[in-house]
Coordinates of C-alpha atoms in Angstrom, one line a residue:
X1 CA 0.0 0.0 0.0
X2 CA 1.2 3.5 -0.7
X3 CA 0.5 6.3 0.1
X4 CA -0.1 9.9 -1.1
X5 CA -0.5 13.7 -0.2
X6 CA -3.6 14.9 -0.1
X7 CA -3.5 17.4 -2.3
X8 CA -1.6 20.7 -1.5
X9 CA -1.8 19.7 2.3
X10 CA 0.7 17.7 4.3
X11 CA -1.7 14.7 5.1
X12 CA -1.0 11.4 3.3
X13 CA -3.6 8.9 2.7
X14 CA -3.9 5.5 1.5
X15 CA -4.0 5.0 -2.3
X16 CA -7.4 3.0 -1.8
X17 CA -10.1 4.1 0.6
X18 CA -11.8 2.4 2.5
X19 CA -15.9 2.9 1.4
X20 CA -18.9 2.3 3.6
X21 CA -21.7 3.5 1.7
X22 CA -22.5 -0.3 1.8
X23 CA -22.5 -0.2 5.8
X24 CA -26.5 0.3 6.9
X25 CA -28.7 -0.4 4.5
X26 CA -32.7 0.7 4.9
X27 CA -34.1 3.1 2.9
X28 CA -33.3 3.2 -0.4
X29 CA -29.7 1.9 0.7
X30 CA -30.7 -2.0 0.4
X31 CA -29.6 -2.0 -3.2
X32 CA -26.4 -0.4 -2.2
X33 CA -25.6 -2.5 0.7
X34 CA -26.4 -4.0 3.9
X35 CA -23.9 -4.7 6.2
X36 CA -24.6 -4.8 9.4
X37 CA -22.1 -4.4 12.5
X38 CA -20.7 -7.5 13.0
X39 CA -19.4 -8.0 9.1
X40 CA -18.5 -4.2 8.7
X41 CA -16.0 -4.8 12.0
X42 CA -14.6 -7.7 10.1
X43 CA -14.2 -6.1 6.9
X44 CA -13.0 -2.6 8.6
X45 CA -10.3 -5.0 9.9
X46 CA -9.4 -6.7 7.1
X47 CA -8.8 -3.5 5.0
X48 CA -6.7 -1.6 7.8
X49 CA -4.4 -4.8 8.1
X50 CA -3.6 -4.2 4.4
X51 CA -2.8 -0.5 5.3
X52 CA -6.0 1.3 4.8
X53 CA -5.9 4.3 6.9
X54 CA -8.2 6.3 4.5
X55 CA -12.0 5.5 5.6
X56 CA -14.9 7.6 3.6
X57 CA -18.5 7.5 4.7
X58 CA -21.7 10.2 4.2
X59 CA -24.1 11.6 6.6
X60 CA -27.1 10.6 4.0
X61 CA -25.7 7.1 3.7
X62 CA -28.8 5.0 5.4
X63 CA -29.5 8.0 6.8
X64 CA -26.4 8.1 9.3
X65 CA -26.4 4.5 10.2
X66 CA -23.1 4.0 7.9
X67 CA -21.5 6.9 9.9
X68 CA -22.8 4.6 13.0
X69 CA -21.5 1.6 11.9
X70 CA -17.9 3.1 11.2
X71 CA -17.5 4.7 14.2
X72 CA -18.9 1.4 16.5
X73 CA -16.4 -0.9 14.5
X74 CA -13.6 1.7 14.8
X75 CA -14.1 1.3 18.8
X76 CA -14.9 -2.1 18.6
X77 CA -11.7 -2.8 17.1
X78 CA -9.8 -0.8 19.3
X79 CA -8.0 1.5 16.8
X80 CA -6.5 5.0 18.0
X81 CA -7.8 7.8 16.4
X82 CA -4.8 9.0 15.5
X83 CA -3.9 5.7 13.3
X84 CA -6.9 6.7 10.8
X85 CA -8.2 9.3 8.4
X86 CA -11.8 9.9 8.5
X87 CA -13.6 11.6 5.4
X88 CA -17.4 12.3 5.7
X89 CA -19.6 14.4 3.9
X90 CA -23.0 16.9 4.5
X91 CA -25.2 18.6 1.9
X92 CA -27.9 15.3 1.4
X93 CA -31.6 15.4 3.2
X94 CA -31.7 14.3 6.8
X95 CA -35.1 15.1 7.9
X96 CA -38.3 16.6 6.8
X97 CA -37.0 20.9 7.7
X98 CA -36.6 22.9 4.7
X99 CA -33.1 23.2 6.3
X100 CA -32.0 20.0 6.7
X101 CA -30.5 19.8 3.5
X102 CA -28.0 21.7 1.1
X103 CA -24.3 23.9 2.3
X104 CA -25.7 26.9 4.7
X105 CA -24.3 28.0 7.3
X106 CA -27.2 26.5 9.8
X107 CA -27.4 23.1 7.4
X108 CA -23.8 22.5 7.7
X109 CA -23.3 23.4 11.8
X110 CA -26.0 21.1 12.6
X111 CA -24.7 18.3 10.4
X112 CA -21.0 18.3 11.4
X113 CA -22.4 17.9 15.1
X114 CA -24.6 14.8 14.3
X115 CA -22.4 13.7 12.4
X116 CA -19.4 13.4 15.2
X117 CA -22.1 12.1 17.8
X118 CA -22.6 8.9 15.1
X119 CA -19.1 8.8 14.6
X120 CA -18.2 9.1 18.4
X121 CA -15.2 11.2 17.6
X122 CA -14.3 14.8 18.7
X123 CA -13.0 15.6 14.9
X124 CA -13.7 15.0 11.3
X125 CA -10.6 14.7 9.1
X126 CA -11.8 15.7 5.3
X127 CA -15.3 17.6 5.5
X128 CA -17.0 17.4 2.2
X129 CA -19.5 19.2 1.0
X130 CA -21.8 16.0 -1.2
X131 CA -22.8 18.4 -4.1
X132 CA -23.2 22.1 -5.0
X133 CA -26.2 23.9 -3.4
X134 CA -27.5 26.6 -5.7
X135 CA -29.5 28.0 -2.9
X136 CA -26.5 28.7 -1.0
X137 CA -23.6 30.9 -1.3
X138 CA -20.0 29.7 -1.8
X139 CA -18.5 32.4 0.7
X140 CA -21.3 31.2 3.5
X141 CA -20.4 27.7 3.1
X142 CA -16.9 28.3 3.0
X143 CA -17.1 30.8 5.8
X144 CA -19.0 28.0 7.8
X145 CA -16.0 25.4 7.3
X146 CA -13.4 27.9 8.3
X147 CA -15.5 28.5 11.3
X148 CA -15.3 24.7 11.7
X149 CA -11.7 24.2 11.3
X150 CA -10.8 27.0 13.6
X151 CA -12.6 25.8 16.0
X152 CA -11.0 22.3 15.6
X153 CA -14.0 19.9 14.6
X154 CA -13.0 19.6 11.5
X155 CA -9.3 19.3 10.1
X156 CA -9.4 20.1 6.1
X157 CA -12.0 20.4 3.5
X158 CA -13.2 18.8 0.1
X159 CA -15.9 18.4 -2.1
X160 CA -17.9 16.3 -4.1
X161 CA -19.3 16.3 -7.5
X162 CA -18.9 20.0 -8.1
X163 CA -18.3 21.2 -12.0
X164 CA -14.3 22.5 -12.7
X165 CA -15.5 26.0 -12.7
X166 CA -17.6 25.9 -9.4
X167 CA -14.3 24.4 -7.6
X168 CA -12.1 27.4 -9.3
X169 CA -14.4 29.9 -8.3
X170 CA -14.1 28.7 -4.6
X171 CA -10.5 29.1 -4.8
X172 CA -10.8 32.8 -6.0
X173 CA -13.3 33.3 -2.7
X174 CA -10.9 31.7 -0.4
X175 CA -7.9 33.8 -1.7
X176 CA -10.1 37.0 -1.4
X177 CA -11.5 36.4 1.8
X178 CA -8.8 34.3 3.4
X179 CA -10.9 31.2 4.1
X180 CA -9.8 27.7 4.2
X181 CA -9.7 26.2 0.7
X182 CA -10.6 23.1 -0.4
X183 CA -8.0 20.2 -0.6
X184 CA -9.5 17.9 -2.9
X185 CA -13.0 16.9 -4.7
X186 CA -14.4 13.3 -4.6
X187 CA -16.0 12.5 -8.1
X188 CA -16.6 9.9 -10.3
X189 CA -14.0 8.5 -12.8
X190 CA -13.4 5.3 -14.2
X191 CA -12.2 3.2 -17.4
X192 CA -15.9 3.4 -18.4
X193 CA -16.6 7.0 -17.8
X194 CA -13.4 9.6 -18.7
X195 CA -15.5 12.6 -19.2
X196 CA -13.6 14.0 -15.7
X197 CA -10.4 14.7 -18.1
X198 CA -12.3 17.1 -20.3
X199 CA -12.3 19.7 -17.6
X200 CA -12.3 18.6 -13.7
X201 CA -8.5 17.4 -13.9
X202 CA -6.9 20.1 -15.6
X203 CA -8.5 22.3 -13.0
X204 CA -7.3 20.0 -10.3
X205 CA -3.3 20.4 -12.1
X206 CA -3.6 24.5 -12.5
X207 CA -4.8 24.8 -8.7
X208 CA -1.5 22.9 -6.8
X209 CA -2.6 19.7 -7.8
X210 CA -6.2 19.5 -5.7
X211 CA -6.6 15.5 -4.6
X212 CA -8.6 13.4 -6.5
X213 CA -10.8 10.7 -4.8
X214 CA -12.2 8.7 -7.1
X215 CA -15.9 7.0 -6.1
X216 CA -17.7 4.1 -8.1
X217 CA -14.2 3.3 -9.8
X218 CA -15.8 0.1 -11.5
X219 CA -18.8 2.1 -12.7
X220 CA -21.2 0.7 -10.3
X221 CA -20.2 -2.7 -10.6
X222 CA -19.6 -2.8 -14.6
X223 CA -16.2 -3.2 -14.5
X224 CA -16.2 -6.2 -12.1
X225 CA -16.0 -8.7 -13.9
X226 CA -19.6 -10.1 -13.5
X227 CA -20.5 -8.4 -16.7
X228 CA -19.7 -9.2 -20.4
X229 CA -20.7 -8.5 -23.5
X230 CA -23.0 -12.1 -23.7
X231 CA -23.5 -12.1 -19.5
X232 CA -25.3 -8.1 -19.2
X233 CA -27.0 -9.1 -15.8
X234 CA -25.4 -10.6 -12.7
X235 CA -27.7 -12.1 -10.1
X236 CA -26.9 -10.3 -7.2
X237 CA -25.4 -7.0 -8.5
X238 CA -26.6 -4.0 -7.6
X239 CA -26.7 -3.1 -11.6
X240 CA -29.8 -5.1 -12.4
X241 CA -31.7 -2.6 -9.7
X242 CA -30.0 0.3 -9.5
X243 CA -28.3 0.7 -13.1
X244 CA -26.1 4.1 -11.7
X245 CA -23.8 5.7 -12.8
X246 CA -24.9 6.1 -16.4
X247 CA -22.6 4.7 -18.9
X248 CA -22.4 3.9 -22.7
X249 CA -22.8 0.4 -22.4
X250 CA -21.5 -0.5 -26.2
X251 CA -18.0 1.3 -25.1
X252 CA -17.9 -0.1 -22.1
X253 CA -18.2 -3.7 -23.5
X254 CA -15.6 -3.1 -25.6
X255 CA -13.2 -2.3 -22.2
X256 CA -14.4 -5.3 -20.7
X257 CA -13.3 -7.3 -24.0
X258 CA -10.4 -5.4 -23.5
X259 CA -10.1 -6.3 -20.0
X260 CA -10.8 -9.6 -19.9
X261 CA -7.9 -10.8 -22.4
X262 CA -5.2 -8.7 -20.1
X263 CA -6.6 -10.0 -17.2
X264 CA -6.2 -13.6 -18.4
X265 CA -2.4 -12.7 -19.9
X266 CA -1.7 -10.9 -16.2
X267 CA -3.3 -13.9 -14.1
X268 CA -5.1 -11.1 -12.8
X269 CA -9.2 -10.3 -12.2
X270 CA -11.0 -7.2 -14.1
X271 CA -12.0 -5.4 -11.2
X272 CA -8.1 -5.0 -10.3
X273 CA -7.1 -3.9 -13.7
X274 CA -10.4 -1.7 -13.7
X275 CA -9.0 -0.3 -10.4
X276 CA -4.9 -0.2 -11.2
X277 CA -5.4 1.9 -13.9
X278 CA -6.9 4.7 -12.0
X279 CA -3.7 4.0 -9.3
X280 CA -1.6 4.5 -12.4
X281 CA -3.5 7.8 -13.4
X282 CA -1.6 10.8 -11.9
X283 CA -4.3 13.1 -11.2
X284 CA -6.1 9.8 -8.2
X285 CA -4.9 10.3 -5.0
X286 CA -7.1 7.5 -3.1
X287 CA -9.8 5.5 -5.1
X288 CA -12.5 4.2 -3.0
X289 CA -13.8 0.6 -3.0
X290 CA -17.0 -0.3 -1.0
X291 CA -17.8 -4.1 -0.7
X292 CA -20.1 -6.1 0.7
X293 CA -18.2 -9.4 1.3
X294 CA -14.9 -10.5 2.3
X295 CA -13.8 -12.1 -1.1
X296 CA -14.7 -8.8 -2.9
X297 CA -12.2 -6.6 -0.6
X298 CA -9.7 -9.4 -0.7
X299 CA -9.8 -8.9 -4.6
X300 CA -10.0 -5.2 -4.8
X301 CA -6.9 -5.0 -2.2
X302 CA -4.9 -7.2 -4.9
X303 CA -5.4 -3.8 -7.2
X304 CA -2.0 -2.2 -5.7
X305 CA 0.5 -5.2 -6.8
X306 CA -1.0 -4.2 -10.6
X307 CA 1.7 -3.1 -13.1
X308 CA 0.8 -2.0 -16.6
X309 CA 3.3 -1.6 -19.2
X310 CA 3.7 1.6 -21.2
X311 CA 2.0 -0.3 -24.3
X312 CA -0.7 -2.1 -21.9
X313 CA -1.5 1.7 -21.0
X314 CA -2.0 2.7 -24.3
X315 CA -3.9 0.0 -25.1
X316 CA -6.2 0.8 -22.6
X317 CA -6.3 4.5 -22.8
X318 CA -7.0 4.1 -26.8
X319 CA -10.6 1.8 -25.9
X320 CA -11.8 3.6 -23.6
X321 CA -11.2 6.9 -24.7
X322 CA -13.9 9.4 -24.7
X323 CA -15.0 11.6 -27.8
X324 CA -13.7 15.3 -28.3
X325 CA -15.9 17.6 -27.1
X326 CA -15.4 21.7 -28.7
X327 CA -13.5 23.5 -27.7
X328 CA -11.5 20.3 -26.7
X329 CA -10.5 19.7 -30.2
X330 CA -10.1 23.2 -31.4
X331 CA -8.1 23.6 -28.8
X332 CA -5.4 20.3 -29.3
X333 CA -5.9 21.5 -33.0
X334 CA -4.0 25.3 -32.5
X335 CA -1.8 24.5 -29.8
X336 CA -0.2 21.4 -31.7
X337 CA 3.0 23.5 -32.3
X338 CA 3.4 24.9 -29.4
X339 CA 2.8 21.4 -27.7
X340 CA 5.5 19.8 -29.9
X341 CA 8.1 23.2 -29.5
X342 CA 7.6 22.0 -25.5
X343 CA 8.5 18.1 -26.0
X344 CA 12.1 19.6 -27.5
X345 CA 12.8 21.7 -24.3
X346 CA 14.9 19.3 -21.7
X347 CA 12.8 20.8 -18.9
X348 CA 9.8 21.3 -19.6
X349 CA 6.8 22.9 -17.5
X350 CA 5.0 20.2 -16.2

């Protein structure tokens, strides 16, 4: 297991992440998962023996009883605070109040407090906000978390599925205000869905290399290796219920074709090629993986002894890459020269 910076800040995390979204269940969380105490302490067990110290959960996720679960297991295993990183996020409806949902100040005081008691901890690690509230205003929410972090309940700040320019525009309030900024985004990238490369990870690059924490990185179960191109439901998966995040199924048949031949070649299983290709990816700083049984986290830990050779990359990259969107093209189009006048300077700017 390695491990990396979390963005510009001096906190290293786990290249996998630890995911409980499948912790709970109830709700409309059945589909997702539900494991229930005893399981999530042996799984929580498993993953920090392999050097997990990353763990991400959500307030929403079965309506708090994942942020339960996590912190019961973490006590019932005995583990010092100290030895983990704990992500969680607000924003998501918790109750029936027109302000128990969305980034204001009131929605986001109230939800870090609940969310410690479920937790049983006296501080949040990475506070993220779950999504971007139009009702709200950057600077309050941001002024919120700073209030937070000053007063030392939370420890740094993130978001999660947020557009490139919303996340820039952040930055620009922080610097003008002097409030905290955010360190990294969490947001959905995979083999089967690139489209975060058209404009989320170049923003990430220009603004100190924000972290990247990848969710769904086998695109909700598609890239596991239950699927194929003649097998398009798996008894069991969450995908013949819940058929999230959207993807173009003929491309991503053509990956799994793709994947399916390496994996035989590398004595390896999909869902670990599907997985070391985002750890190869310089942009992913932790990439999250939430299972349900014992066997799937024992596979998914296997992702970090993955190699790819330069032409296995390629390979890869060329099948699953996504269409040029304007001004994408235009763009690669008029700076082709001076792209090619960098590659002949020795050093040039990364």
């Amino acid at each position: 297991m390695r491990y990396n910076q979390l963005g510009p800040s001096g906190l290293f995390v786990s290249e996998l992440c630890f995911g409980t979204m499948t912790f709970g269940g109830g709700a409309n969380f059945d589909v997702v998962g539900k494991v229930q105490q005893e399981e999530a302490d042996t799984l929580l067990a498993r993953a920090l023996e392999a050097g997990i110290n990353f763990i991400d959960t959500a307030d929403i996720y079965s309506e708090g009883n994942s942020e339960r679960i996590t912190g019961q297991a973490l006590r019932n295993l005995g583990v010092k605070r100290e030895e983990v990183v704990i992500a969680t996020k607000v924003f998501g409806v918790m109750g029936s109040s027109p302000n128990q949902k969305g980034s204001s100040r009131n929605h986001i005081m109230d939800g870090v407090k609940n969310s410690l008691e479920r937790l049983q901890m006296d501080h949040i690690d990475l506070y993220q906000l779950h999504g971007f509230d139009p009702a709200t205003s950057i600077e309050e929410s941001l002024q919120a978390l700073t209030d937070l972090v000053r007063q030392g309940l939370v420890r740094y700040i993130g978001v999660s599925n947020w557009a490139a320019w919303q996340i820039a525009q952040s930055i620009g309030i922080s610097n003008q205000h002097r409030l905290e900024k955010f360190v990294s985004t969490q947001a959905y990238y995979t083999l089967a869905g690139r489209e975060l490369e058209r404009e989320i990870i170049p923003m990430l690059h220009s603004h100190n290399d924000m972290g990247l924490l990848v969710w769904s990185p086998l695109a909700g179960g598609l890239l596991s290796g239950k699927f194929t191109r003649e097998q398009q439901n798996s008894e069991g998966s969450r995908r013949n219920e819940f058929d999230f995040p959207p993807v173009d199924k003929d491309r991503a048949y053509d990956i799994i074709d793709t994947l399916i031949e390496m994996a035989k070649q590398k004595e390896a299983s999909v869902a670990q090629l599907a997985l070391a290709w985002l750890l190869h990816q310089r942009a992913v700083t932790s990439v999250i993986i939430g299972t349900k049984k014992m066997h799937q986290l024992e596979d998914n830990l296997g992702a970090v002894d993955i190699v790819f050779s330069e032409e296995e990359l390629q390979t890869l990259d060329k099948i699953s890459q996504i269409p040029s969107e304007y001004p994408g093209w235009m763009m690669d189009m008029v700076s082709q020269v001076r792209t090619e006048q960098l590659q002949e300077v020795r050093h040039p700017r990364s």
